[in-house]
JSON list of C-alpha atoms in Angstrom, two decimals:
[
{"chain": "A", "resi": 1, "resn": "UNK", "atom": "CA", "xyz": [111.01, 147.98, 74.94]},
{"chain": "A", "resi": 2, "resn": "UNK", "atom": "CA", "xyz": [108.87, 146.50, 77.68]},
{"chain": "A", "resi": 3, "resn": "UNK", "atom": "CA", "xyz": [107.34, 148.08, 80.70]},
{"chain": "A", "resi": 4, "resn": "UNK", "atom": "CA", "xyz": [110.50, 150.61, 81.02]},
{"chain": "A", "resi": 5, "resn": "UNK", "atom": "CA", "xyz": [111.02, 152.39, 78.07]},
{"chain": "A", "resi": 6, "resn": "UNK", "atom": "CA", "xyz": [114.82, 154.65, 77.41]},
{"chain": "A", "resi": 7, "resn": "UNK", "atom": "CA", "xyz": [116.87, 153.62, 80.15]},
{"chain": "A", "resi": 8, "resn": "UNK", "atom": "CA", "xyz": [118.22, 156.11, 82.11]},
{"chain": "A", "resi": 9, "resn": "UNK", "atom": "CA", "xyz": [115.79, 158.74, 81.85]},
{"chain": "A", "resi": 10, "resn": "UNK", "atom": "CA", "xyz": [113.04, 160.63, 84.29]},
{"chain": "A", "resi": 11, "resn": "UNK", "atom": "CA", "xyz": [110.25, 158.69, 83.18]},
{"chain": "A", "resi": 12, "resn": "UNK", "atom": "CA", "xyz": [112.23, 155.26, 84.17]},
{"chain": "A", "resi": 13, "resn": "UNK", "atom": "CA", "xyz": [113.04, 157.27, 87.17]},
{"chain": "A", "resi": 14, "resn": "UNK", "atom": "CA", "xyz": [109.40, 157.52, 88.38]},
{"chain": "A", "resi": 15, "resn": "UNK", "atom": "CA", "xyz": [108.15, 154.19, 86.41]},
{"chain": "A", "resi": 16, "resn": "UNK", "atom": "CA", "xyz": [110.72, 152.27, 88.61]},
{"chain": "A", "resi": 17, "resn": "UNK", "atom": "CA", "xyz": [109.52, 154.30, 92.80]},
{"chain": "A", "resi": 18, "resn": "UNK", "atom": "CA", "xyz": [105.80, 153.58, 91.30]},
{"chain": "A", "resi": 19, "resn": "UNK", "atom": "CA", "xyz": [107.03, 149.85, 91.38]},
{"chain": "A", "resi": 20, "resn": "UNK", "atom": "CA", "xyz": [108.84, 150.38, 94.50]},
{"chain": "A", "resi": 21, "resn": "UNK", "atom": "CA", "xyz": [106.45, 151.72, 95.70]},
{"chain": "A", "resi": 22, "resn": "UNK", "atom": "CA", "xyz": [104.00, 148.48, 94.68]},
{"chain": "A", "resi": 23, "resn": "UNK", "atom": "CA", "xyz": [105.68, 147.04, 96.49]},
{"chain": "A", "resi": 24, "resn": "UNK", "atom": "CA", "xyz": [104.79, 147.90, 99.27]},
{"chain": "A", "resi": 25, "resn": "UNK", "atom": "CA", "xyz": [101.23, 147.72, 98.57]},
{"chain": "A", "resi": 26, "resn": "UNK", "atom": "CA", "xyz": [100.61, 144.24, 99.64]},
{"chain": "A", "resi": 27, "resn": "UNK", "atom": "CA", "xyz": [100.95, 140.53, 98.53]},
{"chain": "A", "resi": 28, "resn": "UNK", "atom": "CA", "xyz": [98.75, 140.75, 95.39]},
{"chain": "A", "resi": 29, "resn": "UNK", "atom": "CA", "xyz": [100.52, 143.75, 94.10]},
{"chain": "A", "resi": 30, "resn": "UNK", "atom": "CA", "xyz": [103.94, 141.97, 95.01]},
{"chain": "A", "resi": 31, "resn": "UNK", "atom": "CA", "xyz": [102.72, 138.97, 93.39]},
{"chain": "A", "resi": 32, "resn": "UNK", "atom": "CA", "xyz": [102.30, 140.34, 89.79]},
{"chain": "A", "resi": 33, "resn": "UNK", "atom": "CA", "xyz": [105.33, 142.76, 90.61]},
{"chain": "A", "resi": 34, "resn": "UNK", "atom": "CA", "xyz": [107.56, 139.46, 90.20]},
{"chain": "A", "resi": 35, "resn": "UNK", "atom": "CA", "xyz": [105.71, 137.39, 88.10]},
{"chain": "A", "resi": 36, "resn": "UNK", "atom": "CA", "xyz": [106.52, 139.95, 85.06]},
{"chain": "A", "resi": 37, "resn": "UNK", "atom": "CA", "xyz": [110.08, 139.57, 87.11]},
{"chain": "A", "resi": 38, "resn": "UNK", "atom": "CA", "xyz": [109.71, 136.21, 85.91]},
{"chain": "A", "resi": 39, "resn": "UNK", "atom": "CA", "xyz": [108.54, 136.27, 82.69]},
{"chain": "A", "resi": 40, "resn": "UNK", "atom": "CA", "xyz": [111.22, 139.76, 82.33]},
{"chain": "A", "resi": 41, "resn": "UNK", "atom": "CA", "xyz": [114.77, 137.35, 83.04]},
{"chain": "A", "resi": 42, "resn": "UNK", "atom": "CA", "xyz": [113.38, 134.59, 81.44]},
{"chain": "A", "resi": 43, "resn": "UNK", "atom": "CA", "xyz": [115.11, 133.45, 78.28]},
{"chain": "A", "resi": 44, "resn": "UNK", "atom": "CA", "xyz": [112.72, 134.44, 75.99]},
{"chain": "A", "resi": 45, "resn": "UNK", "atom": "CA", "xyz": [113.34, 137.75, 76.80]},
{"chain": "A", "resi": 46, "resn": "UNK", "atom": "CA", "xyz": [114.71, 140.44, 74.91]},
{"chain": "A", "resi": 47, "resn": "UNK", "atom": "CA", "xyz": [118.37, 141.49, 76.16]},
{"chain": "A", "resi": 48, "resn": "UNK", "atom": "CA", "xyz": [116.36, 145.41, 76.79]},
{"chain": "A", "resi": 49, "resn": "UNK", "atom": "CA", "xyz": [112.95, 143.68, 79.03]},
{"chain": "A", "resi": 50, "resn": "UNK", "atom": "CA", "xyz": [115.81, 141.49, 80.71]},
{"chain": "A", "resi": 51, "resn": "UNK", "atom": "CA", "xyz": [118.35, 144.71, 81.36]},
{"chain": "A", "resi": 52, "resn": "UNK", "atom": "CA", "xyz": [115.26, 146.78, 82.53]},
{"chain": "A", "resi": 53, "resn": "UNK", "atom": "CA", "xyz": [114.04, 144.15, 84.69]},
{"chain": "A", "resi": 54, "resn": "UNK", "atom": "CA", "xyz": [117.74, 144.00, 85.92]},
{"chain": "A", "resi": 55, "resn": "UNK", "atom": "CA", "xyz": [117.24, 147.91, 87.06]},
{"chain": "A", "resi": 56, "resn": "UNK", "atom": "CA", "xyz": [113.91, 147.15, 88.13]},
{"chain": "A", "resi": 57, "resn": "UNK", "atom": "CA", "xyz": [115.58, 144.19, 90.73]},
{"chain": "A", "resi": 58, "resn": "UNK", "atom": "CA", "xyz": [118.28, 146.15, 91.63]},
{"chain": "A", "resi": 59, "resn": "UNK", "atom": "CA", "xyz": [115.51, 149.29, 92.38]},
{"chain": "A", "resi": 60, "resn": "UNK", "atom": "CA", "xyz": [113.41, 146.82, 95.34]},
{"chain": "A", "resi": 61, "resn": "UNK", "atom": "CA", "xyz": [116.47, 145.21, 96.52]},
{"chain": "A", "resi": 62, "resn": "UNK", "atom": "CA", "xyz": [117.46, 148.76, 97.53]},
{"chain": "A", "resi": 63, "resn": "UNK", "atom": "CA", "xyz": [114.23, 150.07, 98.36]},
{"chain": "A", "resi": 64, "resn": "UNK", "atom": "CA", "xyz": [111.36, 147.54, 97.82]},
{"chain": "A", "resi": 65, "resn": "UNK", "atom": "CA", "xyz": [109.64, 146.30, 100.90]},
{"chain": "A", "resi": 66, "resn": "UNK", "atom": "CA", "xyz": [111.51, 144.05, 103.06]},
{"chain": "A", "resi": 67, "resn": "UNK", "atom": "CA", "xyz": [108.08, 142.10, 103.24]},
{"chain": "A", "resi": 68, "resn": "UNK", "atom": "CA", "xyz": [108.36, 140.97, 98.88]},
{"chain": "A", "resi": 69, "resn": "UNK", "atom": "CA", "xyz": [112.53, 139.75, 100.54]},
{"chain": "A", "resi": 70, "resn": "UNK", "atom": "CA", "xyz": [110.96, 137.88, 103.06]},
{"chain": "A", "resi": 71, "resn": "UNK", "atom": "CA", "xyz": [108.87, 135.93, 100.93]},
{"chain": "A", "resi": 72, "resn": "UNK", "atom": "CA", "xyz": [111.60, 135.44, 98.66]},
{"chain": "A", "resi": 73, "resn": "UNK", "atom": "CA", "xyz": [114.04, 134.34, 100.80]},
{"chain": "A", "resi": 74, "resn": "UNK", "atom": "CA", "xyz": [111.15, 131.87, 102.01]},
{"chain": "A", "resi": 75, "resn": "UNK", "atom": "CA", "xyz": [110.44, 130.63, 98.01]},
{"chain": "A", "resi": 76, "resn": "UNK", "atom": "CA", "xyz": [107.57, 132.60, 97.66]},
{"chain": "A", "resi": 77, "resn": "UNK", "atom": "CA", "xyz": [108.04, 133.89, 94.58]},
{"chain": "A", "resi": 78, "resn": "UNK", "atom": "CA", "xyz": [110.41, 132.77, 91.88]},
{"chain": "A", "resi": 79, "resn": "UNK", "atom": "CA", "xyz": [114.93, 131.87, 92.95]},
{"chain": "A", "resi": 80, "resn": "UNK", "atom": "CA", "xyz": [115.82, 135.56, 92.27]},
{"chain": "A", "resi": 81, "resn": "UNK", "atom": "CA", "xyz": [119.80, 134.22, 92.71]},
{"chain": "A", "resi": 82, "resn": "UNK", "atom": "CA", "xyz": [118.77, 132.01, 90.11]},
{"chain": "A", "resi": 83, "resn": "UNK", "atom": "CA", "xyz": [117.97, 133.85, 87.91]},
{"chain": "A", "resi": 84, "resn": "UNK", "atom": "CA", "xyz": [120.60, 136.09, 88.70]},
{"chain": "A", "resi": 85, "resn": "UNK", "atom": "CA", "xyz": [123.33, 133.84, 88.12]},
{"chain": "A", "resi": 86, "resn": "UNK", "atom": "CA", "xyz": [122.12, 132.36, 84.37]},
{"chain": "A", "resi": 87, "resn": "UNK", "atom": "CA", "xyz": [122.04, 136.12, 83.40]},
{"chain": "A", "resi": 88, "resn": "UNK", "atom": "CA", "xyz": [125.94, 135.98, 84.82]},
{"chain": "A", "resi": 89, "resn": "UNK", "atom": "CA", "xyz": [126.65, 133.34, 81.89]},
{"chain": "A", "resi": 90, "resn": "UNK", "atom": "CA", "xyz": [124.72, 135.60, 79.14]},
{"chain": "A", "resi": 91, "resn": "UNK", "atom": "CA", "xyz": [125.96, 136.46, 75.82]},
{"chain": "A", "resi": 92, "resn": "UNK", "atom": "CA", "xyz": [124.35, 138.25, 73.35]},
{"chain": "A", "resi": 93, "resn": "UNK", "atom": "CA", "xyz": [125.00, 137.18, 69.07]},
{"chain": "A", "resi": 94, "resn": "UNK", "atom": "CA", "xyz": [124.29, 140.21, 68.45]},
{"chain": "A", "resi": 95, "resn": "UNK", "atom": "CA", "xyz": [126.39, 142.26, 70.11]},
{"chain": "A", "resi": 96, "resn": "UNK", "atom": "CA", "xyz": [129.55, 141.33, 72.48]},
{"chain": "A", "resi": 97, "resn": "UNK", "atom": "CA", "xyz": [128.52, 144.82, 73.98]},
{"chain": "A", "resi": 98, "resn": "UNK", "atom": "CA", "xyz": [125.47, 143.91, 75.72]},
{"chain": "A", "resi": 99, "resn": "UNK", "atom": "CA", "xyz": [126.78, 140.73, 76.58]},
{"chain": "A", "resi": 100, "resn": "UNK", "atom": "CA", "xyz": [129.14, 143.01, 79.28]},
{"chain": "A", "resi": 101, "resn": "UNK", "atom": "CA", "xyz": [126.52, 144.83, 80.29]},
{"chain": "A", "resi": 102, "resn": "UNK", "atom": "CA", "xyz": [123.88, 142.50, 81.21]},
{"chain": "A", "resi": 103, "resn": "UNK", "atom": "CA", "xyz": [126.71, 141.07, 83.23]},
{"chain": "A", "resi": 104, "resn": "UNK", "atom": "CA", "xyz": [127.60, 143.33, 84.79]},
{"chain": "A", "resi": 105, "resn": "UNK", "atom": "CA", "xyz": [124.48, 144.29, 85.66]},
{"chain": "A", "resi": 106, "resn": "UNK", "atom": "CA", "xyz": [123.45, 140.61, 86.71]},
{"chain": "A", "resi": 107, "resn": "UNK", "atom": "CA", "xyz": [126.38, 140.18, 88.84]},
{"chain": "A", "resi": 108, "resn": "UNK", "atom": "CA", "xyz": [125.90, 143.66, 90.88]},
{"chain": "A", "resi": 109, "resn": "UNK", "atom": "CA", "xyz": [122.06, 143.33, 91.34]},
{"chain": "A", "resi": 110, "resn": "UNK", "atom": "CA", "xyz": [123.21, 139.45, 92.24]},
{"chain": "A", "resi": 111, "resn": "UNK", "atom": "CA", "xyz": [125.72, 141.15, 94.88]},
{"chain": "A", "resi": 112, "resn": "UNK", "atom": "CA", "xyz": [122.73, 143.14, 96.66]},
{"chain": "A", "resi": 113, "resn": "UNK", "atom": "CA", "xyz": [119.95, 140.45, 96.45]},
{"chain": "A", "resi": 114, "resn": "UNK", "atom": "CA", "xyz": [122.26, 138.33, 98.42]},
{"chain": "A", "resi": 115, "resn": "UNK", "atom": "CA", "xyz": [122.09, 141.24, 100.93]},
{"chain": "A", "resi": 116, "resn": "UNK", "atom": "CA", "xyz": [119.06, 141.39, 100.78]},
{"chain": "A", "resi": 117, "resn": "UNK", "atom": "CA", "xyz": [118.33, 137.57, 101.40]},
{"chain": "A", "resi": 118, "resn": "UNK", "atom": "CA", "xyz": [120.79, 137.89, 104.28]},
{"chain": "A", "resi": 119, "resn": "UNK", "atom": "CA", "xyz": [118.94, 140.37, 105.83]},
{"chain": "A", "resi": 120, "resn": "UNK", "atom": "CA", "xyz": [115.09, 138.89, 104.82]},
{"chain": "A", "resi": 121, "resn": "UNK", "atom": "CA", "xyz": [116.39, 135.52, 107.08]},
{"chain": "A", "resi": 122, "resn": "UNK", "atom": "CA", "xyz": [118.04, 137.22, 109.86]},
{"chain": "A", "resi": 123, "resn": "UNK", "atom": "CA", "xyz": [114.43, 138.90, 110.69]},
{"chain": "A", "resi": 124, "resn": "UNK", "atom": "CA", "xyz": [112.18, 136.43, 109.86]},
{"chain": "A", "resi": 125, "resn": "UNK", "atom": "CA", "xyz": [115.11, 134.47, 112.22]},
{"chain": "A", "resi": 126, "resn": "UNK", "atom": "CA", "xyz": [115.00, 137.19, 114.74]},
{"chain": "A", "resi": 127, "resn": "UNK", "atom": "CA", "xyz": [110.66, 137.63, 114.53]},
{"chain": "A", "resi": 128, "resn": "UNK", "atom": "CA", "xyz": [109.80, 134.13, 112.85]},
{"chain": "A", "resi": 129, "resn": "UNK", "atom": "CA", "xyz": [108.99, 133.73, 109.81]},
{"chain": "A", "resi": 130, "resn": "UNK", "atom": "CA", "xyz": [106.03, 135.51, 108.07]},
{"chain": "A", "resi": 131, "resn": "UNK", "atom": "CA", "xyz": [102.59, 133.39, 107.32]},
{"chain": "A", "resi": 132, "resn": "UNK", "atom": "CA", "xyz": [103.10, 133.35, 103.67]},
{"chain": "A", "resi": 133, "resn": "UNK", "atom": "CA", "xyz": [105.22, 130.42, 102.99]},
{"chain": "A", "resi": 134, "resn": "UNK", "atom": "CA", "xyz": [103.67, 128.77, 100.03]},
{"chain": "A", "resi": 135, "resn": "UNK", "atom": "CA", "xyz": [102.31, 125.08, 100.05]},
{"chain": "A", "resi": 136, "resn": "UNK", "atom": "CA", "xyz": [102.99, 122.59, 97.95]},
{"chain": "A", "resi": 137, "resn": "UNK", "atom": "CA", "xyz": [99.15, 122.81, 95.74]},
{"chain": "A", "resi": 138, "resn": "UNK", "atom": "CA", "xyz": [98.79, 119.16, 93.98]},
{"chain": "A", "resi": 139, "resn": "UNK", "atom": "CA", "xyz": [94.89, 118.89, 92.19]},
{"chain": "A", "resi": 140, "resn": "UNK", "atom": "CA", "xyz": [94.10, 122.43, 92.64]},
{"chain": "A", "resi": 141, "resn": "UNK", "atom": "CA", "xyz": [92.97, 121.91, 95.97]},
{"chain": "A", "resi": 142, "resn": "UNK", "atom": "CA", "xyz": [95.82, 122.90, 99.52]},
{"chain": "A", "resi": 143, "resn": "UNK", "atom": "CA", "xyz": [97.86, 120.32, 101.39]},
{"chain": "A", "resi": 144, "resn": "UNK", "atom": "CA", "xyz": [98.79, 122.15, 103.73]},
{"chain": "A", "resi": 145, "resn": "UNK", "atom": "CA", "xyz": [99.93, 121.62, 107.44]},
{"chain": "A", "resi": 146, "resn": "UNK", "atom": "CA", "xyz": [96.29, 120.38, 108.20]},
{"chain": "A", "resi": 147, "resn": "UNK", "atom": "CA", "xyz": [94.53, 120.24, 105.58]},
{"chain": "A", "resi": 148, "resn": "UNK", "atom": "CA", "xyz": [92.04, 117.90, 103.98]},
{"chain": "A", "resi": 149, "resn": "UNK", "atom": "CA", "xyz": [90.86, 117.62, 100.50]},
{"chain": "A", "resi": 150, "resn": "UNK", "atom": "CA", "xyz": [87.60, 118.80, 99.75]},
{"chain": "A", "resi": 151, "resn": "UNK", "atom": "CA", "xyz": [84.93, 115.99, 99.93]},
{"chain": "A", "resi": 152, "resn": "UNK", "atom": "CA", "xyz": [83.90, 114.42, 96.62]},
{"chain": "A", "resi": 153, "resn": "UNK", "atom": "CA", "xyz": [80.69, 113.67, 95.99]},
{"chain": "A", "resi": 154, "resn": "UNK", "atom": "CA", "xyz": [80.96, 111.33, 93.05]},
{"chain": "A", "resi": 155, "resn": "UNK", "atom": "CA", "xyz": [81.04, 107.64, 94.72]},
{"chain": "A", "resi": 156, "resn": "UNK", "atom": "CA", "xyz": [83.72, 106.27, 92.25]},
{"chain": "A", "resi": 157, "resn": "UNK", "atom": "CA", "xyz": [86.16, 108.94, 93.20]},
{"chain": "A", "resi": 158, "resn": "UNK", "atom": "CA", "xyz": [87.05, 107.82, 96.82]},
{"chain": "A", "resi": 159, "resn": "UNK", "atom": "CA", "xyz": [89.84, 107.64, 98.03]},
{"chain": "A", "resi": 160, "resn": "UNK", "atom": "CA", "xyz": [89.21, 104.45, 99.50]},
{"chain": "A", "resi": 161, "resn": "UNK", "atom": "CA", "xyz": [88.39, 102.45, 96.89]},
{"chain": "A", "resi": 162, "resn": "UNK", "atom": "CA", "xyz": [91.33, 100.68, 94.95]},
{"chain": "A", "resi": 163, "resn": "UNK", "atom": "CA", "xyz": [90.06, 99.33, 92.30]},
{"chain": "A", "resi": 164, "resn": "UNK", "atom": "CA", "xyz": [91.83, 99.64, 88.57]},
{"chain": "A", "resi": 165, "resn": "UNK", "atom": "CA", "xyz": [88.78, 100.01, 86.00]},
{"chain": "A", "resi": 166, "resn": "UNK", "atom": "CA", "xyz": [87.84, 103.13, 88.90]},
{"chain": "A", "resi": 167, "resn": "UNK", "atom": "CA", "xyz": [91.73, 104.36, 89.33]},
{"chain": "A", "resi": 168, "resn": "UNK", "atom": "CA", "xyz": [92.85, 107.50, 88.60]},
{"chain": "A", "resi": 169, "resn": "UNK", "atom": "CA", "xyz": [96.16, 108.25, 87.16]},
{"chain": "A", "resi": 170, "resn": "UNK", "atom": "CA", "xyz": [98.72, 110.58, 88.62]},
{"chain": "A", "resi": 171, "resn": "UNK", "atom": "CA", "xyz": [97.37, 113.63, 86.71]},
{"chain": "A", "resi": 172, "resn": "UNK", "atom": "CA", "xyz": [93.54, 112.86, 87.82]},
{"chain": "A", "resi": 173, "resn": "UNK", "atom": "CA", "xyz": [92.20, 111.41, 84.21]},
{"chain": "A", "resi": 174, "resn": "UNK", "atom": "CA", "xyz": [90.43, 108.43, 84.55]},
{"chain": "A", "resi": 175, "resn": "UNK", "atom": "CA", "xyz": [92.35, 105.39, 83.29]},
{"chain": "A", "resi": 176, "resn": "UNK", "atom": "CA", "xyz": [89.25, 103.64, 82.35]},
{"chain": "A", "resi": 177, "resn": "UNK", "atom": "CA", "xyz": [89.83, 101.47, 79.00]},
{"chain": "A", "resi": 178, "resn": "UNK", "atom": "CA", "xyz": [87.92, 103.34, 76.00]},
{"chain": "A", "resi": 179, "resn": "UNK", "atom": "CA", "xyz": [86.86, 106.61, 77.87]},
{"chain": "A", "resi": 180, "resn": "UNK", "atom": "CA", "xyz": [88.02, 109.60, 76.43]},
{"chain": "A", "resi": 181, "resn": "UNK", "atom": "CA", "xyz": [89.73, 111.28, 79.23]},
{"chain": "A", "resi": 182, "resn": "UNK", "atom": "CA", "xyz": [88.61, 114.33, 81.05]},
{"chain": "A", "resi": 183, "resn": "UNK", "atom": "CA", "xyz": [90.37, 116.53, 83.45]},
{"chain": "A", "resi": 184, "resn": "UNK", "atom": "CA", "xyz": [88.58, 116.36, 86.67]},
{"chain": "A", "resi": 185, "resn": "UNK", "atom": "CA", "xyz": [89.27, 118.78, 89.48]},
{"chain": "A", "resi": 186, "resn": "UNK", "atom": "CA", "xyz": [89.93, 118.66, 93.11]},
{"chain": "A", "resi": 187, "resn": "UNK", "atom": "CA", "xyz": [90.54, 114.64, 92.74]},
{"chain": "A", "resi": 188, "resn": "UNK", "atom": "CA", "xyz": [93.68, 113.22, 95.30]},
{"chain": "A", "resi": 189, "resn": "UNK", "atom": "CA", "xyz": [96.15, 110.90, 94.05]},
{"chain": "A", "resi": 190, "resn": "UNK", "atom": "CA", "xyz": [95.12, 107.45, 93.86]},
{"chain": "A", "resi": 191, "resn": "UNK", "atom": "CA", "xyz": [98.04, 104.95, 94.92]},
{"chain": "A", "resi": 192, "resn": "UNK", "atom": "CA", "xyz": [96.75, 101.66, 94.65]},
{"chain": "A", "resi": 193, "resn": "UNK", "atom": "CA", "xyz": [99.10, 98.35, 95.41]},
{"chain": "A", "resi": 194, "resn": "UNK", "atom": "CA", "xyz": [98.32, 95.27, 92.71]},
{"chain": "A", "resi": 195, "resn": "UNK", "atom": "CA", "xyz": [96.90, 92.18, 94.40]},
{"chain": "A", "resi": 196, "resn": "UNK", "atom": "CA", "xyz": [99.34, 89.99, 92.79]},
{"chain": "A", "resi": 197, "resn": "UNK", "atom": "CA", "xyz": [102.16, 92.20, 94.31]},
{"chain": "A", "resi": 198, "resn": "UNK", "atom": "CA", "xyz": [104.65, 91.08, 97.22]},
{"chain": "A", "resi": 199, "resn": "UNK", "atom": "CA", "xyz": [105.85, 93.41, 100.27]}
]
């Protein structure tokens, strides 16, 4: 049935308490929790898993850590509000009762999550933003403020080289003709202007 068994049971209440406590433990536990919720709130999950995820999200909105909601409000995890809006339009082919149940729960949880987002954003404005703002990644290395890509040992992978034979494509594969493409790690993208281009 998913990571919760028996909707409304004592075991479920214990599970929800453990999950809410895990949201206070640290960044890694919050990441694992939100990763599981992202899967549970995806289109590929069954309706039972989705409903269980909605229940977990409701419990987190009521008693979860403020840090979790600060991270969500700055985009460290998936967009919770967007997923809840999508579940507001959920349709079950099997049973219309399931459709009503999921839509009603998604609407309730969306209101709670919106309130938590507002509180988190107000806290960020008042006390400053958390350090957990994700930076965009590209080709396996961090490109944040003032961060530079790691130095490469190969002379053919220099950023300053702009020969069409040694240039790299957007995904980091070699563009040399007749060569088998091999994945290059930690290689910055090289954009070259053709020699005959007019500016």
